[in-house]
Protein backbone atom coordinates (compact mmCIF):
# COMPACT_ATOMS: atom_id res chain seq x y z
CA UNK A 1 0.00 0.00 0.00
CA UNK A 2 1.35 3.40 -0.96
CA UNK A 3 1.05 6.48 1.24
CA UNK A 4 -1.19 8.19 -1.28
CA UNK A 5 -3.69 5.35 -0.81
CA UNK A 6 -4.34 6.09 2.86
CA UNK A 7 -2.59 9.31 3.96
CA UNK A 8 -5.60 11.60 3.45
CA UNK A 9 -8.03 9.39 5.36
CA UNK A 10 -7.60 9.39 9.14
CA UNK A 11 -9.22 6.00 9.63
CA UNK A 12 -7.13 4.38 6.90
CA UNK A 13 -3.93 6.01 8.18
CA UNK A 14 -4.50 4.63 11.67
CA UNK A 15 -5.46 1.20 10.37
CA UNK A 16 -2.29 1.09 8.27
CA UNK A 17 -0.17 2.07 11.29
CA UNK A 18 -1.86 -0.48 13.56
CA UNK A 19 -1.54 -3.31 11.03
CA UNK A 20 2.07 -2.61 10.02
CA UNK A 21 3.24 -2.49 13.63
CA UNK A 22 1.27 -5.66 14.37
CA UNK A 23 -0.81 -3.98 17.04
CA UNK A 24 -3.82 -5.51 15.27
CA UNK A 25 -4.22 -8.33 12.79
CA UNK A 26 -7.04 -9.16 10.42
CA UNK A 27 -8.60 -12.59 10.81
CA UNK A 28 -7.56 -14.66 7.78
CA UNK A 29 -11.07 -16.15 7.58
CA UNK A 30 -13.17 -13.08 8.43
CA UNK A 31 -11.68 -10.00 6.77
CA UNK A 32 -14.10 -7.71 8.59
CA UNK A 33 -12.68 -8.71 11.99
CA UNK A 34 -9.68 -6.92 13.46
CA UNK A 35 -7.94 -8.63 16.35
CA UNK A 36 -6.13 -6.63 19.01
CA UNK A 37 -2.83 -8.29 19.83
CA UNK A 38 -2.51 -6.66 23.26
CA UNK A 39 1.03 -5.40 22.65
CA UNK A 40 1.40 -1.98 24.28
CA UNK A 41 4.73 -1.36 22.56
CA UNK A 42 3.21 -2.06 19.12
CA UNK A 43 0.32 0.29 19.89
CA UNK A 44 2.72 3.05 20.91
CA UNK A 45 4.78 2.40 17.81
CA UNK A 46 1.64 2.66 15.69
CA UNK A 47 0.93 6.11 17.13
CA UNK A 48 4.48 7.25 16.35
CA UNK A 49 4.25 5.83 12.82
CA UNK A 50 0.91 7.52 12.17
CA UNK A 51 2.28 10.87 13.42
CA UNK A 52 4.92 10.77 10.70
CA UNK A 53 2.57 10.10 7.80
CA UNK A 54 2.31 13.19 5.63
CA UNK A 55 -0.95 14.02 3.91
CA UNK A 56 -1.06 15.16 0.29
CA UNK A 57 -1.27 18.81 1.39
CA UNK A 58 2.05 18.45 3.26
CA UNK A 59 0.58 18.44 6.77
CA UNK A 60 0.47 15.75 9.42
CA UNK A 61 -2.51 14.56 11.41
CA UNK A 62 -3.09 16.23 14.76
CA UNK A 63 -1.87 13.99 17.61
CA UNK A 64 -5.20 14.24 19.44
CA UNK A 65 -7.09 13.11 16.34
CA UNK A 66 -4.72 10.15 16.00
CA UNK A 67 -5.11 9.19 19.67
CA UNK A 68 -8.89 9.26 19.41
CA UNK A 69 -8.95 7.21 16.20
CA UNK A 70 -6.45 4.67 17.54
CA UNK A 71 -8.57 4.33 20.67
CA UNK A 72 -11.71 3.88 18.61
CA UNK A 73 -10.18 1.22 16.37
CA UNK A 74 -8.60 -0.66 19.27
CA UNK A 75 -11.86 -0.63 21.22
CA UNK A 76 -13.70 -2.10 18.23
CA UNK A 77 -11.12 -4.84 17.68
CA UNK A 78 -11.65 -8.29 19.17
CA UNK A 79 -9.29 -9.14 22.03
CA UNK A 80 -6.78 -11.82 21.11
CA UNK A 81 -8.85 -14.00 18.80
CA UNK A 82 -11.63 -13.81 16.26
CA UNK A 83 -15.04 -14.29 17.91
CA UNK A 84 -16.37 -15.99 14.77
CA UNK A 85 -13.56 -18.57 14.75
CA UNK A 86 -13.87 -19.27 18.49
CA UNK A 87 -17.61 -19.92 18.26
CA UNK A 88 -17.15 -22.75 15.76
PDB file of C-alpha atoms in Angstrom:
ATOM      1  CA  UNK A   1       0.000   0.000   0.000  1.00  0.00           C
ATOM      2  CA  UNK A   2       1.353   3.398  -0.960  1.00  0.00           C
ATOM      3  CA  UNK A   3       1.051   6.476   1.244  1.00  0.00           C
ATOM      4  CA  UNK A   4      -1.192   8.191  -1.276  1.00  0.00           C
ATOM      5  CA  UNK A   5      -3.692   5.354  -0.806  1.00  0.00           C
ATOM      6  CA  UNK A   6      -4.343   6.088   2.859  1.00  0.00           C
ATOM      7  CA  UNK A   7      -2.587   9.305   3.959  1.00  0.00           C
ATOM      8  CA  UNK A   8      -5.596  11.600   3.452  1.00  0.00           C
ATOM      9  CA  UNK A   9      -8.032   9.385   5.360  1.00  0.00           C
ATOM     10  CA  UNK A  10      -7.602   9.389   9.139  1.00  0.00           C
ATOM     11  CA  UNK A  11      -9.224   6.000   9.629  1.00  0.00           C
ATOM     12  CA  UNK A  12      -7.126   4.381   6.903  1.00  0.00           C
ATOM     13  CA  UNK A  13      -3.932   6.014   8.183  1.00  0.00           C
ATOM     14  CA  UNK A  14      -4.500   4.634  11.670  1.00  0.00           C
ATOM     15  CA  UNK A  15      -5.464   1.196  10.370  1.00  0.00           C
ATOM     16  CA  UNK A  16      -2.286   1.095   8.271  1.00  0.00           C
ATOM     17  CA  UNK A  17      -0.166   2.075  11.288  1.00  0.00           C
ATOM     18  CA  UNK A  18      -1.858  -0.483  13.560  1.00  0.00           C
ATOM     19  CA  UNK A  19      -1.538  -3.306  11.034  1.00  0.00           C
ATOM     20  CA  UNK A  20       2.066  -2.614  10.020  1.00  0.00           C
ATOM     21  CA  UNK A  21       3.236  -2.488  13.630  1.00  0.00           C
ATOM     22  CA  UNK A  22       1.269  -5.656  14.370  1.00  0.00           C
ATOM     23  CA  UNK A  23      -0.815  -3.984  17.040  1.00  0.00           C
ATOM     24  CA  UNK A  24      -3.820  -5.508  15.266  1.00  0.00           C
ATOM     25  CA  UNK A  25      -4.224  -8.325  12.791  1.00  0.00           C
ATOM     26  CA  UNK A  26      -7.037  -9.163  10.419  1.00  0.00           C
ATOM     27  CA  UNK A  27      -8.605 -12.590  10.813  1.00  0.00           C
ATOM     28  CA  UNK A  28      -7.559 -14.664   7.784  1.00  0.00           C
ATOM     29  CA  UNK A  29     -11.068 -16.152   7.584  1.00  0.00           C
ATOM     30  CA  UNK A  30     -13.165 -13.084   8.427  1.00  0.00           C
ATOM     31  CA  UNK A  31     -11.675 -10.005   6.771  1.00  0.00           C
ATOM     32  CA  UNK A  32     -14.105  -7.708   8.594  1.00  0.00           C
ATOM     33  CA  UNK A  33     -12.676  -8.712  11.994  1.00  0.00           C
ATOM     34  CA  UNK A  34      -9.679  -6.918  13.455  1.00  0.00           C
ATOM     35  CA  UNK A  35      -7.940  -8.635  16.345  1.00  0.00           C
ATOM     36  CA  UNK A  36      -6.130  -6.625  19.006  1.00  0.00           C
ATOM     37  CA  UNK A  37      -2.831  -8.292  19.825  1.00  0.00           C
ATOM     38  CA  UNK A  38      -2.509  -6.662  23.263  1.00  0.00           C
ATOM     39  CA  UNK A  39       1.033  -5.404  22.653  1.00  0.00           C
ATOM     40  CA  UNK A  40       1.404  -1.982  24.281  1.00  0.00           C
ATOM     41  CA  UNK A  41       4.732  -1.362  22.557  1.00  0.00           C
ATOM     42  CA  UNK A  42       3.207  -2.063  19.124  1.00  0.00           C
ATOM     43  CA  UNK A  43       0.319   0.287  19.887  1.00  0.00           C
ATOM     44  CA  UNK A  44       2.725   3.055  20.908  1.00  0.00           C
ATOM     45  CA  UNK A  45       4.784   2.403  17.811  1.00  0.00           C
ATOM     46  CA  UNK A  46       1.638   2.664  15.685  1.00  0.00           C
ATOM     47  CA  UNK A  47       0.927   6.111  17.131  1.00  0.00           C
ATOM     48  CA  UNK A  48       4.480   7.247  16.346  1.00  0.00           C
ATOM     49  CA  UNK A  49       4.248   5.829  12.822  1.00  0.00           C
ATOM     50  CA  UNK A  50       0.912   7.524  12.166  1.00  0.00           C
ATOM     51  CA  UNK A  51       2.284  10.872  13.421  1.00  0.00           C
ATOM     52  CA  UNK A  52       4.925  10.767  10.698  1.00  0.00           C
ATOM     53  CA  UNK A  53       2.570  10.097   7.800  1.00  0.00           C
ATOM     54  CA  UNK A  54       2.314  13.193   5.634  1.00  0.00           C
ATOM     55  CA  UNK A  55      -0.954  14.024   3.909  1.00  0.00           C
ATOM     56  CA  UNK A  56      -1.065  15.160   0.291  1.00  0.00           C
ATOM     57  CA  UNK A  57      -1.271  18.813   1.394  1.00  0.00           C
ATOM     58  CA  UNK A  58       2.050  18.450   3.261  1.00  0.00           C
ATOM     59  CA  UNK A  59       0.581  18.442   6.770  1.00  0.00           C
ATOM     60  CA  UNK A  60       0.473  15.753   9.421  1.00  0.00           C
ATOM     61  CA  UNK A  61      -2.507  14.561  11.414  1.00  0.00           C
ATOM     62  CA  UNK A  62      -3.092  16.233  14.760  1.00  0.00           C
ATOM     63  CA  UNK A  63      -1.865  13.986  17.606  1.00  0.00           C
ATOM     64  CA  UNK A  64      -5.199  14.243  19.444  1.00  0.00           C
ATOM     65  CA  UNK A  65      -7.091  13.108  16.344  1.00  0.00           C
ATOM     66  CA  UNK A  66      -4.719  10.155  16.003  1.00  0.00           C
ATOM     67  CA  UNK A  67      -5.110   9.188  19.669  1.00  0.00           C
ATOM     68  CA  UNK A  68      -8.894   9.263  19.405  1.00  0.00           C
ATOM     69  CA  UNK A  69      -8.947   7.208  16.200  1.00  0.00           C
ATOM     70  CA  UNK A  70      -6.449   4.675  17.536  1.00  0.00           C
ATOM     71  CA  UNK A  71      -8.570   4.333  20.671  1.00  0.00           C
ATOM     72  CA  UNK A  72     -11.711   3.878  18.614  1.00  0.00           C
ATOM     73  CA  UNK A  73     -10.182   1.215  16.374  1.00  0.00           C
ATOM     74  CA  UNK A  74      -8.596  -0.661  19.269  1.00  0.00           C
ATOM     75  CA  UNK A  75     -11.859  -0.626  21.220  1.00  0.00           C
ATOM     76  CA  UNK A  76     -13.698  -2.098  18.227  1.00  0.00           C
ATOM     77  CA  UNK A  77     -11.115  -4.844  17.684  1.00  0.00           C
ATOM     78  CA  UNK A  78     -11.645  -8.286  19.167  1.00  0.00           C
ATOM     79  CA  UNK A  79      -9.286  -9.140  22.033  1.00  0.00           C
ATOM     80  CA  UNK A  80      -6.778 -11.818  21.109  1.00  0.00           C
ATOM     81  CA  UNK A  81      -8.855 -13.995  18.798  1.00  0.00           C
ATOM     82  CA  UNK A  82     -11.633 -13.810  16.260  1.00  0.00           C
ATOM     83  CA  UNK A  83     -15.038 -14.286  17.913  1.00  0.00           C
ATOM     84  CA  UNK A  84     -16.368 -15.993  14.770  1.00  0.00           C
ATOM     85  CA  UNK A  85     -13.563 -18.568  14.752  1.00  0.00           C
ATOM     86  CA  UNK A  86     -13.870 -19.267  18.487  1.00  0.00           C
ATOM     87  CA  UNK A  87     -17.614 -19.921  18.257  1.00  0.00           C
ATOM     88  CA  UNK A  88     -17.153 -22.746  15.764  1.00  0.00           C
TER      89      UNK A  88
END
